[in-house]
Coordinates of C-alpha atoms in Angstrom, one line a residue:
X177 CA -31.9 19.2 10.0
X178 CA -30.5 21.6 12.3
X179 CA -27.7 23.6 12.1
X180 CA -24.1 21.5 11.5
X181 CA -20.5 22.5 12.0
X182 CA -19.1 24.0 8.9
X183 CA -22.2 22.8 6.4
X184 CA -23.9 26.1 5.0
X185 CA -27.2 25.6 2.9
X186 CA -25.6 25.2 -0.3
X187 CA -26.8 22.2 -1.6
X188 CA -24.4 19.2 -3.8
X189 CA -26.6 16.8 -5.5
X190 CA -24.0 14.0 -6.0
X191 CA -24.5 10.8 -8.0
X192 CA -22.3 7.8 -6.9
X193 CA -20.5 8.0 -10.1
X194 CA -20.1 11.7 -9.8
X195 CA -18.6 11.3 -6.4
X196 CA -16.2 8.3 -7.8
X197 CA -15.1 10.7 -11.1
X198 CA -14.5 13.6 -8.3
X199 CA -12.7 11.3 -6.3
X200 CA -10.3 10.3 -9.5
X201 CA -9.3 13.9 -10.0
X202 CA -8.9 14.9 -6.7
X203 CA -8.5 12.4 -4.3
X204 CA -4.8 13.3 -2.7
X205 CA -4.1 9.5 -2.1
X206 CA -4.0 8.8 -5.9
X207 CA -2.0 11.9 -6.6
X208 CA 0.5 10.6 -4.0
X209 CA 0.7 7.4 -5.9
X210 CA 1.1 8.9 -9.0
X211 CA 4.7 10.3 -7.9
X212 CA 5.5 6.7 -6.9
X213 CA 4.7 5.6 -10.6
X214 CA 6.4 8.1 -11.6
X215 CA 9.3 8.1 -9.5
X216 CA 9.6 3.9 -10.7
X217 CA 9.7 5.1 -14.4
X218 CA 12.6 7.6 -13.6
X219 CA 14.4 4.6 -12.0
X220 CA 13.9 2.5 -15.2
X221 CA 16.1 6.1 -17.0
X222 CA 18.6 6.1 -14.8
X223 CA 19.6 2.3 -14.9
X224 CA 19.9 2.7 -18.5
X225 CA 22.4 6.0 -17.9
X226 CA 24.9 3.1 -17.3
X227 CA 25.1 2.9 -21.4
X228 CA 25.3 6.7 -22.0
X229 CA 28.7 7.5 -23.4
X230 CA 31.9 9.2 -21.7
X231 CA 33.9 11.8 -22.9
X232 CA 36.7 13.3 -21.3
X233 CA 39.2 16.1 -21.6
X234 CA 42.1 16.1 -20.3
X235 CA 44.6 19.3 -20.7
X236 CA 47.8 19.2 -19.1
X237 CA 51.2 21.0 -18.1
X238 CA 53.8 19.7 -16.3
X239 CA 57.6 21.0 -15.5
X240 CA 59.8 18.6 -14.1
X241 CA 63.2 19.1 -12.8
X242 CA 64.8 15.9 -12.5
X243 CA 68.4 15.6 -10.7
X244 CA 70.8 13.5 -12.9
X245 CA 73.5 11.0 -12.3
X246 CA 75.1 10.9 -15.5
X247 CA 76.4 13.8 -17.9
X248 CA 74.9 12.5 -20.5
X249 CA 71.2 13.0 -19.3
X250 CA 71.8 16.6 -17.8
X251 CA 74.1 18.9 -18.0
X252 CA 74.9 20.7 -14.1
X253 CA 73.3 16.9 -12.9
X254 CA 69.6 18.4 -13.8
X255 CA 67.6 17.2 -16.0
X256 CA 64.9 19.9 -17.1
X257 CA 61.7 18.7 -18.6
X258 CA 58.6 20.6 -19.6
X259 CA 55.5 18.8 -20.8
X260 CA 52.2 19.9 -22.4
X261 CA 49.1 17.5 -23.2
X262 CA 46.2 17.7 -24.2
X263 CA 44.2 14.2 -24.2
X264 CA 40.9 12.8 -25.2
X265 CA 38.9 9.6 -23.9
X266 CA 35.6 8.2 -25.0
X267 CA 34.0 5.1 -23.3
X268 CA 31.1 3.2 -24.3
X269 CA 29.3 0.3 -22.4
X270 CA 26.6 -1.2 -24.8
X271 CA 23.8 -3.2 -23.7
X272 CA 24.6 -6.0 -26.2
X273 CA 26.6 -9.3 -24.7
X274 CA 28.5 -7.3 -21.7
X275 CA 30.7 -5.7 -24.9
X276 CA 32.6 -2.4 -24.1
X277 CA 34.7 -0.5 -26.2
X278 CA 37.1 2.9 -25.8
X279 CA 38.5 5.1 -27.6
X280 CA 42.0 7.3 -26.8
X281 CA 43.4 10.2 -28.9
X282 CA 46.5 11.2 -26.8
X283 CA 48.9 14.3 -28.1
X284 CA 51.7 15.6 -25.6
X285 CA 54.6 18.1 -26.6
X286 CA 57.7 17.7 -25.1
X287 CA 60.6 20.1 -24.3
X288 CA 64.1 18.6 -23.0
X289 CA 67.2 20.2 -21.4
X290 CA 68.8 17.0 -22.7
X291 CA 71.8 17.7 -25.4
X292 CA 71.6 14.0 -26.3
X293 CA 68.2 14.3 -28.0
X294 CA 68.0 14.8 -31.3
X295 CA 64.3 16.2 -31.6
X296 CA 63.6 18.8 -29.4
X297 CA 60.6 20.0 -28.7
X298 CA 59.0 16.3 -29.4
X299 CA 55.4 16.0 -30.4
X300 CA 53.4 13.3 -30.6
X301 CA 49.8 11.6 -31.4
X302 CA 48.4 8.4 -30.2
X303 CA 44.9 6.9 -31.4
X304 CA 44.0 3.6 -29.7
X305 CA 40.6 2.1 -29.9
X306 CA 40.0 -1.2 -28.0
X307 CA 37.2 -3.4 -26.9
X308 CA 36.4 -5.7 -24.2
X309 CA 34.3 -8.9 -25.0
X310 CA 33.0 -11.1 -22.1
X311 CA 33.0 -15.0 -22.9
X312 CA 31.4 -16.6 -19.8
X313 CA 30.3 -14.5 -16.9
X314 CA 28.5 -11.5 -18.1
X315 CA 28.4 -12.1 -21.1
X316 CA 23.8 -13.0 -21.4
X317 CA 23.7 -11.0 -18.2
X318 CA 25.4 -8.6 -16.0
X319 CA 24.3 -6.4 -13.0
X320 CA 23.4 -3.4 -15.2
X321 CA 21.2 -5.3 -17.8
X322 CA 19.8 -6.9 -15.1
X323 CA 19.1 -3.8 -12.9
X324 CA 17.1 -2.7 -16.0
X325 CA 14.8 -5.3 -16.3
X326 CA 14.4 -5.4 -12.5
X327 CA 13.8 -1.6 -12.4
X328 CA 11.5 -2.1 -15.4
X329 CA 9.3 -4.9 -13.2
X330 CA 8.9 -2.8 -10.3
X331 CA 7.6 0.2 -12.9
X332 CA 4.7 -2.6 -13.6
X333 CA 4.7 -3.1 -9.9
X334 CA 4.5 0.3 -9.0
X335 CA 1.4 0.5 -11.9
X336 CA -0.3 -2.3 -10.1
X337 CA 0.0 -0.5 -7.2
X338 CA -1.7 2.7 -8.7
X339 CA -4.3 0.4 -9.6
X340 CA -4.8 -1.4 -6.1
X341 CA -4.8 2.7 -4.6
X342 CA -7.1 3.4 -7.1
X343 CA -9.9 0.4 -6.5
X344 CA -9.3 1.2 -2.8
X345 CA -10.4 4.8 -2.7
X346 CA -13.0 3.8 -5.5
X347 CA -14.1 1.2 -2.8
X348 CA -13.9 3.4 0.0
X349 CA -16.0 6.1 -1.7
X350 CA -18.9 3.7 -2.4
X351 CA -18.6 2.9 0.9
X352 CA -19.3 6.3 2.4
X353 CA -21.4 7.3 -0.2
X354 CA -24.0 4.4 1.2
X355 CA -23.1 5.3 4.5
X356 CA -24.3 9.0 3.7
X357 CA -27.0 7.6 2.3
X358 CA -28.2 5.5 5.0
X359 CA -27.0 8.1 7.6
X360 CA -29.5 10.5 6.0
X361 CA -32.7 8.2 5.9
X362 CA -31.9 7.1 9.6
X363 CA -32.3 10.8 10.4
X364 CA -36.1 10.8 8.6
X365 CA -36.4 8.0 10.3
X366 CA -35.9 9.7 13.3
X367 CA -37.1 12.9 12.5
X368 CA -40.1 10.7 11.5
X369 CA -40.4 9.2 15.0
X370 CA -40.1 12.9 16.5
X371 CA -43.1 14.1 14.8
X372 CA -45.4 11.5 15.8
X373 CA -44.2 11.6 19.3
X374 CA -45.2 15.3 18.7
X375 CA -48.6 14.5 17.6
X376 CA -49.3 11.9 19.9
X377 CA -48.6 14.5 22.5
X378 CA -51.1 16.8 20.8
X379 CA -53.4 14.3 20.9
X380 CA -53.0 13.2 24.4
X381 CA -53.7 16.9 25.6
X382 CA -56.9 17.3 23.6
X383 CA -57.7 14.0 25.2
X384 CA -57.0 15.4 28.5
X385 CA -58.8 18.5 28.4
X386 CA -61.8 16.3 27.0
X387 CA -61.9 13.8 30.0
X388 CA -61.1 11.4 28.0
X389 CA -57.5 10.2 28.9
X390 CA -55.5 10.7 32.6
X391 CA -53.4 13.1 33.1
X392 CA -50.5 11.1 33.9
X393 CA -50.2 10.3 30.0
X394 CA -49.2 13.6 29.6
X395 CA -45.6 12.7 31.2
X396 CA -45.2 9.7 29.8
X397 CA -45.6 11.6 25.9
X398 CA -43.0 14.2 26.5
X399 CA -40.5 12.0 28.0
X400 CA -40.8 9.6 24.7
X401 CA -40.6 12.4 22.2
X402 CA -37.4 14.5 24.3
X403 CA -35.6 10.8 23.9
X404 CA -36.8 10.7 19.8
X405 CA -35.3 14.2 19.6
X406 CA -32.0 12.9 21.7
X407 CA -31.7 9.9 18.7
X408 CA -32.3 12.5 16.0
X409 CA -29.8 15.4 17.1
X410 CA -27.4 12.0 17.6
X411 CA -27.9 10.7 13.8
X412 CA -28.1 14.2 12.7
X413 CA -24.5 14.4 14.3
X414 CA -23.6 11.4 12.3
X415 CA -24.4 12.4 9.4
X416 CA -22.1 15.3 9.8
X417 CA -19.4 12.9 10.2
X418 CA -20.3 10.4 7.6
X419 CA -20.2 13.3 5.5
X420 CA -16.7 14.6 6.3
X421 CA -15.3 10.9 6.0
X422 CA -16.5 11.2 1.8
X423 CA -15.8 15.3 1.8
X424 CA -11.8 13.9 2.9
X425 CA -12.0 11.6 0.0
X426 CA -13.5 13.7 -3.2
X427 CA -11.7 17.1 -1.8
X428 CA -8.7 18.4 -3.6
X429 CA -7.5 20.0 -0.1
X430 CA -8.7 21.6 3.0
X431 CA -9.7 25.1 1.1
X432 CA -12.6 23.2 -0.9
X433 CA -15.7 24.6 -1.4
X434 CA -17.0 21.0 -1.0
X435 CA -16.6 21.5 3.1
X436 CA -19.5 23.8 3.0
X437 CA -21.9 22.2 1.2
X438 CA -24.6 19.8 1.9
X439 CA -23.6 16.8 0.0
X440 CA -27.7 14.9 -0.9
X441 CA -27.1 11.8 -2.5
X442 CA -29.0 11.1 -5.2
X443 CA -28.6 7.5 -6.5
X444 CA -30.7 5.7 -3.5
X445 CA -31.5 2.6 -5.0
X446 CA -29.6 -1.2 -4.3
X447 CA -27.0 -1.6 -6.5
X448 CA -26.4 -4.7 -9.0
X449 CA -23.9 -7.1 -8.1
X450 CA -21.8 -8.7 -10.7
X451 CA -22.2 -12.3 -10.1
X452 CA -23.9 -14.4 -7.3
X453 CA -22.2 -17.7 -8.9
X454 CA -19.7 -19.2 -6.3
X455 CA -17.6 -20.6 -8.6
X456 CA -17.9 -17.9 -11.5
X457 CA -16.6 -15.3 -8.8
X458 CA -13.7 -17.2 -7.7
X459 CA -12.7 -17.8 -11.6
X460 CA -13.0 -14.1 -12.5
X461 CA -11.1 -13.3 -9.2
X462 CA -8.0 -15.7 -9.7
X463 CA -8.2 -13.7 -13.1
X464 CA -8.5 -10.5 -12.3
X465 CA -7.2 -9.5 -8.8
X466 CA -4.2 -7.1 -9.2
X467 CA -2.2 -8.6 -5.8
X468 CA -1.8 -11.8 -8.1
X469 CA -0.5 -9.6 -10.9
X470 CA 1.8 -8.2 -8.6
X471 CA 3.1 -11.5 -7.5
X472 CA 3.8 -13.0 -10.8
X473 CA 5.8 -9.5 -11.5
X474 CA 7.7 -9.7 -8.3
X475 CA 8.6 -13.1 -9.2
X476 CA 9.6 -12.1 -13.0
X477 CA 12.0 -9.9 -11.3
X478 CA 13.3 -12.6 -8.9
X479 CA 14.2 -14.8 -11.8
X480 CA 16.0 -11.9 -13.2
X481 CA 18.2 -11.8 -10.1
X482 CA 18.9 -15.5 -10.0
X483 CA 19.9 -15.6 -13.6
X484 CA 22.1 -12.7 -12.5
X485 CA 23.5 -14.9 -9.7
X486 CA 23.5 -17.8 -11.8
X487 CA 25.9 -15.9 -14.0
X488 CA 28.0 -14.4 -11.7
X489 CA 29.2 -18.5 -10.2
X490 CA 31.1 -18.4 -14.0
X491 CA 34.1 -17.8 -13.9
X492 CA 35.5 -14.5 -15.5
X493 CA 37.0 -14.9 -19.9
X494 CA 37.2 -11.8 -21.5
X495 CA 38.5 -11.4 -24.8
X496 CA 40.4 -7.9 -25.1
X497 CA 41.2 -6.2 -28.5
X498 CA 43.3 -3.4 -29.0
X499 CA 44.4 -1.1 -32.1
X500 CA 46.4 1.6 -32.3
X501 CA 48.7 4.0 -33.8
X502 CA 51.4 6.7 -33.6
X503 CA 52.7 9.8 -34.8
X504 CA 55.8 11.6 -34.0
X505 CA 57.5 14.7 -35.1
X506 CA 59.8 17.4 -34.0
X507 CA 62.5 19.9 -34.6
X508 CA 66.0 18.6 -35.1
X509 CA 68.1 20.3 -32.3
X510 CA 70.7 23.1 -33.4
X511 CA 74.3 22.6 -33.6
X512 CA 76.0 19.3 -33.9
X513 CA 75.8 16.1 -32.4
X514 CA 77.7 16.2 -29.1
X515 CA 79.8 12.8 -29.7
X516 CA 80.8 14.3 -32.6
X517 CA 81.5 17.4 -31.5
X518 CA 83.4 16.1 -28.3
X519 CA 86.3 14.4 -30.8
X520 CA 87.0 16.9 -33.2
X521 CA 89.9 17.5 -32.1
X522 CA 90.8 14.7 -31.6
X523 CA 90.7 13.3 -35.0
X524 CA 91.7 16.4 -36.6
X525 CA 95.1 15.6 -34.2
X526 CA 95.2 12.0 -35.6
X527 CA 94.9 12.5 -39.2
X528 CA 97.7 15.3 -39.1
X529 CA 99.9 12.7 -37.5
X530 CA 98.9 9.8 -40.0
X531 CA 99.5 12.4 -43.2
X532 CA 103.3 12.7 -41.7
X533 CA 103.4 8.9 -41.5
X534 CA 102.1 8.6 -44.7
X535 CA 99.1 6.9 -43.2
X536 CA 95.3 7.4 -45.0
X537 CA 92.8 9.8 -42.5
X538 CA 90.6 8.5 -40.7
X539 CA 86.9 9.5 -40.7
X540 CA 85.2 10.6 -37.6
X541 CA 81.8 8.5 -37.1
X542 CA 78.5 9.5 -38.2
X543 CA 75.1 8.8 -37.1
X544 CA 72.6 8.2 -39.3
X545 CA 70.1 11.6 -39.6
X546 CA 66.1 10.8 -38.4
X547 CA 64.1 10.1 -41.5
X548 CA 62.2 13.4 -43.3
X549 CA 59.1 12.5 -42.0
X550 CA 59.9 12.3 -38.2
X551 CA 61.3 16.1 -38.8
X552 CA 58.5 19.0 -38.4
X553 CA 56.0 19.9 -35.9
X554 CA 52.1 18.9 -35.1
X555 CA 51.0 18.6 -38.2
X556 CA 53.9 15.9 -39.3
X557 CA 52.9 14.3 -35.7
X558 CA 48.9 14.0 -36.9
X559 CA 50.6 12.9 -40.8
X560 CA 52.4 10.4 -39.0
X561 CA 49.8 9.0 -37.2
X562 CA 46.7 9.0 -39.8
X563 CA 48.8 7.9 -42.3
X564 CA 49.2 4.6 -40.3
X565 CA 53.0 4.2 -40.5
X566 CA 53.5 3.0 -36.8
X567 CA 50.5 0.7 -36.0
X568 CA 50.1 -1.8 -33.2
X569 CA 47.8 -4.8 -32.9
X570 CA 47.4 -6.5 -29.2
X571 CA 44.7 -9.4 -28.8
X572 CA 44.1 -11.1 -25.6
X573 CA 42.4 -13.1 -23.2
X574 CA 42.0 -12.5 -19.6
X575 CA 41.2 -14.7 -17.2
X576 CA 39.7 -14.1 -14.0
X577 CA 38.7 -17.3 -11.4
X578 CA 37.5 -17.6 -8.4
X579 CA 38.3 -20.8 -6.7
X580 CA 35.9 -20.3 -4.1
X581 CA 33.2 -17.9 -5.1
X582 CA 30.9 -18.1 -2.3
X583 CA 29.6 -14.6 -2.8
X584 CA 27.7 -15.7 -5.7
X585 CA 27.2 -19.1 -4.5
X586 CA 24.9 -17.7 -1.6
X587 CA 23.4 -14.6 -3.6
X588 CA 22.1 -17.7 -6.1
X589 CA 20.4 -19.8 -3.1
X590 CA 19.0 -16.6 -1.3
X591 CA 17.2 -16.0 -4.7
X592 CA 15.8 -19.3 -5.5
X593 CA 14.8 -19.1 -1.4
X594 CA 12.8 -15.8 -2.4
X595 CA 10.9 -17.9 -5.6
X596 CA 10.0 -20.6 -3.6
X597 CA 8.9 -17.8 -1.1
X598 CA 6.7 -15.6 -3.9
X599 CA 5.4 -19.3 -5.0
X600 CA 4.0 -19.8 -1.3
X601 CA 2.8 -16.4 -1.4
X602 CA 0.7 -16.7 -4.2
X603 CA -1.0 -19.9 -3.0
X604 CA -1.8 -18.1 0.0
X605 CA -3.1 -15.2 -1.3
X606 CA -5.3 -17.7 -4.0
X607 CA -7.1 -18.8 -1.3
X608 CA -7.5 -15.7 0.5
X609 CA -9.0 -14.3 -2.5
X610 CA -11.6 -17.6 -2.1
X611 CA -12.2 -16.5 1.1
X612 CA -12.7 -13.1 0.3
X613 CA -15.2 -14.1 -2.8
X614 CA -17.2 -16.5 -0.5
X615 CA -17.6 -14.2 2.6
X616 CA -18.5 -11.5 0.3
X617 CA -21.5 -13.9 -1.6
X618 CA -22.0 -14.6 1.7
X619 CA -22.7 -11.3 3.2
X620 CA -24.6 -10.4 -0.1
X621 CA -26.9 -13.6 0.5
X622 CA -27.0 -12.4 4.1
X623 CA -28.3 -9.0 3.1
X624 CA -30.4 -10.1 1.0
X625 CA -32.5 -11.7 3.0
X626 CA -32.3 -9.3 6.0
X627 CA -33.7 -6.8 3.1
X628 CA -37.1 -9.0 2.5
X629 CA -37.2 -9.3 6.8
X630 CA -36.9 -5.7 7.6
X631 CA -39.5 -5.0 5.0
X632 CA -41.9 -7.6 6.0
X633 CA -41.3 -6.4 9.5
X634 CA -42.1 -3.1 8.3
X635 CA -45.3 -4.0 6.5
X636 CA -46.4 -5.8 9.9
X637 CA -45.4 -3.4 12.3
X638 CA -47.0 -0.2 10.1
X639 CA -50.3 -2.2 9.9
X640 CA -49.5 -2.6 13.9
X641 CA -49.4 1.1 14.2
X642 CA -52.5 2.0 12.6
X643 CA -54.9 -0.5 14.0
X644 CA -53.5 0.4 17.8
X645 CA -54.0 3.9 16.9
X646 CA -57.8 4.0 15.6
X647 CA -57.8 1.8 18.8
X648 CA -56.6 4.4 20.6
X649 CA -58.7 6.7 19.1
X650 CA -62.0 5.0 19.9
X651 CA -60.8 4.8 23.4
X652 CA -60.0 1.0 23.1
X653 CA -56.0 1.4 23.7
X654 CA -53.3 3.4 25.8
X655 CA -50.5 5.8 24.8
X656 CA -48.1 3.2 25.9
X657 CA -49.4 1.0 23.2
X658 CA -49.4 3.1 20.3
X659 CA -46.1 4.7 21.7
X660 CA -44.6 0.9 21.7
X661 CA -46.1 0.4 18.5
X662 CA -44.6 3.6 16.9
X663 CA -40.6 2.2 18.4
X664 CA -41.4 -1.1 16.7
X665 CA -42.3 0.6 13.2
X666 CA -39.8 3.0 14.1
X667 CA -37.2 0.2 14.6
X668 CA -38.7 -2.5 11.3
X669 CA -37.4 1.0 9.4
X670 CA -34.2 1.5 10.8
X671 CA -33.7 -2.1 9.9
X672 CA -34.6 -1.8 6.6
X673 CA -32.2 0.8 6.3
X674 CA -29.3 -1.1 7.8
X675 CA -30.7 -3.9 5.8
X676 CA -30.1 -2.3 2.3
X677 CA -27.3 0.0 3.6
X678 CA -25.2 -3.8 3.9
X679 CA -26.7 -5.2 0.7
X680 CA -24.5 -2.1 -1.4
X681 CA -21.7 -2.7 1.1
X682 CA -21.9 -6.4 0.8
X683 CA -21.8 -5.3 -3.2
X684 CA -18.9 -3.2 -3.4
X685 CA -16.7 -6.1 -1.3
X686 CA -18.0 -8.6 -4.0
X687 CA -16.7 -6.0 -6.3
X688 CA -13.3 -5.4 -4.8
X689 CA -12.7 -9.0 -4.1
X690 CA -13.0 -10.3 -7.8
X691 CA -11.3 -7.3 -9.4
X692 CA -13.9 -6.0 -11.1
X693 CA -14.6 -2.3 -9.0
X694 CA -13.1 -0.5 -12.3
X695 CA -14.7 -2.2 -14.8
X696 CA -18.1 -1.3 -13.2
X697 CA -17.3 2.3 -13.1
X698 CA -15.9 2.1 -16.3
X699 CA -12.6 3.6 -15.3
X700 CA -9.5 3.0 -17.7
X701 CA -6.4 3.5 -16.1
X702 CA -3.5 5.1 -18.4

């Protein structure tokens, strides 16, 4: 060959399952949908973050100045209030019946301006754990289980769409591999038909400077082998491009030392189909073909939505649970209680008048003290509260229905819309899969027989070619004869060529359209 753009004379020898494993690790179209796989399976992780636990802290400081309207809240008419908590919260969604639970640990101190109260600063502690039940509507289902198990069915979609990339390029790279492979005996065919142009010129000037042949012949030989080399530059160029179109698919990027090198295919021969039985071949593709897979997934994740939807035309009974308890304690404020205190006098007054009137005293009234273990700081706050001495129960049901819940109601009909939809689909794509399988057997019948034609026709026409030129030799023919006869041999090849260059296409669409491309190549998928 002469001289090509970018090919040095490095040499590859590639074998076709050499160029599909180098197209498995490299090709850029499979690592692109590898993200896509893997991009689904992070999907599938972060629907299921819905179920990760909360926690939250919650420190706090207030100072509130209130203005009062009554002596007894604040002295002055202000009230003056500090307060200081510091709170905990833990939620938990499980994946089990829609239940939910929460748990609350809640401790505050409190300081008061307030002479009325009698412990000052206040502490206390409240644990509460509670938990939400659903009885109707999200209770099999809800949209977060549900967007798991959707996610999780587009992950297998997303793996049947690595596999349909994959059985593409695998497809594609048979493809120009035979191309290549043609490309390259159509230029020795040419480069065949250039040489004997070359000798029949040879021979035609020999002839003239014996006497033996006109002249004018002389013409007519070089303008028949300048066209031959015009067809062989024009294959040569080609091949070049053939070339590039397999370099682009087994190259890991445009820095590849593949783009200098002369890929020479090696595996030349016709390749095996896997069946010529009609109805075999349409079995095994009804079987096998991913884009059915993908259906049936797409349509496992429909009925996910229109249980979902189904669900969500219930109306809304949750059974609520609560539990908690208390703790208090604080420091009893100094000096005595300000009723008291206010009528001191007072009595003291009264009782000196009742001893001259020879009356009995009379007692000022008490209130009663707060029990001991109300009296102390955090500690008798956390006692109060573990030892379960103020505990609460609440139990519930909450009801929640919609009289007119068309929201569901159409969300349910658009999905059983979309089955019936995916249903149609995969009829349709049934028998575009027979078609596929039958044109395919067809085009490998087709081939078939184009094969045994080109190579009878290449028999006849190379039998053609020698008798015209010993003809021609002996002086019984013309150089437009054995020039027409070389063009027909010349053409019965090229034929051939084309023949069997369709027979290993017409193969690897057979292939493709029953599934079975990576089973012949014996590539397992992870």
């Amino acid at each position: 060959m002469p001289p090509r753009v970018g090919v040095g004379v490095t040499k590859t020898l590639l074998t076709l399952a050499g160029a599909t494993e180098m197209a498995l690790r490299n090709n850029l179209e499979i690592e692109i949908e590898k993200t896509n796989t893997a991009n689904a399976i992070q999907a599938i992780k972060a629907a299921r973050g819905v179920f990760d636990p909360v926690f939250r802290f919650e420190p706090g400081y207030e100072n509130r100045n209130t203005p009062a309207s009554s002596v007894l809240q604040g002295a002055g008419g202000n009230l003056s209030e500090s307060f200081a908590t510091q709170n905990f919260y833990f939620r938990q969604k499980t994946p089990w019946y829609g239940a939910s639970f929460h748990i609350d640990f809640e401790n505050s101190r409190q300081a008061t301006s307030n002479t009325f109260a009698t412990l000052n600063p206040l502490r206390t502690s409240r644990f509460l754990a509670g938990v939400s039940f659903p009885l109707l509507r999200n209770r099999n289902t809800d949209a977060e289980r549900a967007e798991i198990r959707i996610r999780s069915r587009q992950a297998d979609i997303s793996d049947v769409d690595f596999e349909l990339r994959v059985i593409d390029v695998v497809a594609r790279v048979e493809q120009a591999y035979w191309d290549l492979v043609a490309a390259r005996q159509d230029v020795q065919v040419k480069a065949d038909g250039v040489e004997w142009a070359r000798e029949q010129l040879a021979r035609n000037k020999r002839m003239i400077g014996a006497g033996t042949l006109a002249p004018v012949e002389l013409a007519a030989s070089e303008a028949e082998l300048q066209r031959r080399i015009d067809t062989w530059l024009a294959s040569v160029g080609m091949v070049t491009e053939v070339e590039n179109h397999l370099k682009s698919l087994l190259a890991p990027g445009r820095d590849s030392t593949l783009w200098g090198d002369q890929i020479v295919p090696s595996d030349v021969k016709l390749m095996t189909p896997p069946t010529d039985e009609l109805q075999e071949a349409v079995a095994r593709a009804l079987k096998q073909r991913p884009e059915l897979r993908q259906v049936g997934l797409r349509l496992d994740a429909n009925d996910v939505q229109k249980e979902l939807n189904a669900n969500q035309t219930k109306p809304q009974v949750n059974l609520i649970a609560n539990y908690w308890s208390s703790g208090l304690g604080g420091s009893i404020r100094p000096g005595e209680n300000p009723f008291s205190a206010s009528n001191a006098v007072l009595y003291q007054r009264l009782n000196q008048l009742s001893s001259i009137a020879g009356l009995a005293p009379i007692d000022a009234p008490s209130f009663d003290d707060l029990p001991p273990n109300l009296v102390g700081g955090y500690g008798t706050a956390l006692d109060n509260l573990f030892a379960g001495r103020y505990q609460s129960v609440q139990v519930g049901i909450a009801f929640d229905l919609n009289l007119r819940n068309r929201t569901a109601e159409a969300n349910l009909a658009q999905s059983t819309i979309a089955g019936r939809r995916l249903k149609l689909e995969r009829s349709r794509m049934e028998q575009l899969i027979q078609a596929q399988v039958r044109n395919s057997l067809q085009a490998l019948e087709t081939a078939r027989q184009r094969i045994t034609a080109a190579e009878a026709s290449e028999r006849a026409a190379r039998e053609k070619l020698e008798s015209e030129t010993r003809l021609f030799q002996s002086g019984e023919s013309t150089n437009f004869m054995v020039l027409t006869r070389q063009n027909e041999y010349l053409d019965s090849r090229g034929r051939a060529v084309v023949a069997r260059l369709e027979f290993n296409r017409a193969v690897s669409r057979l292939e493709q359209a029953i599934g079975s491309t990576l089973q012949t190549h014996k590539i397992n998928l992870p």
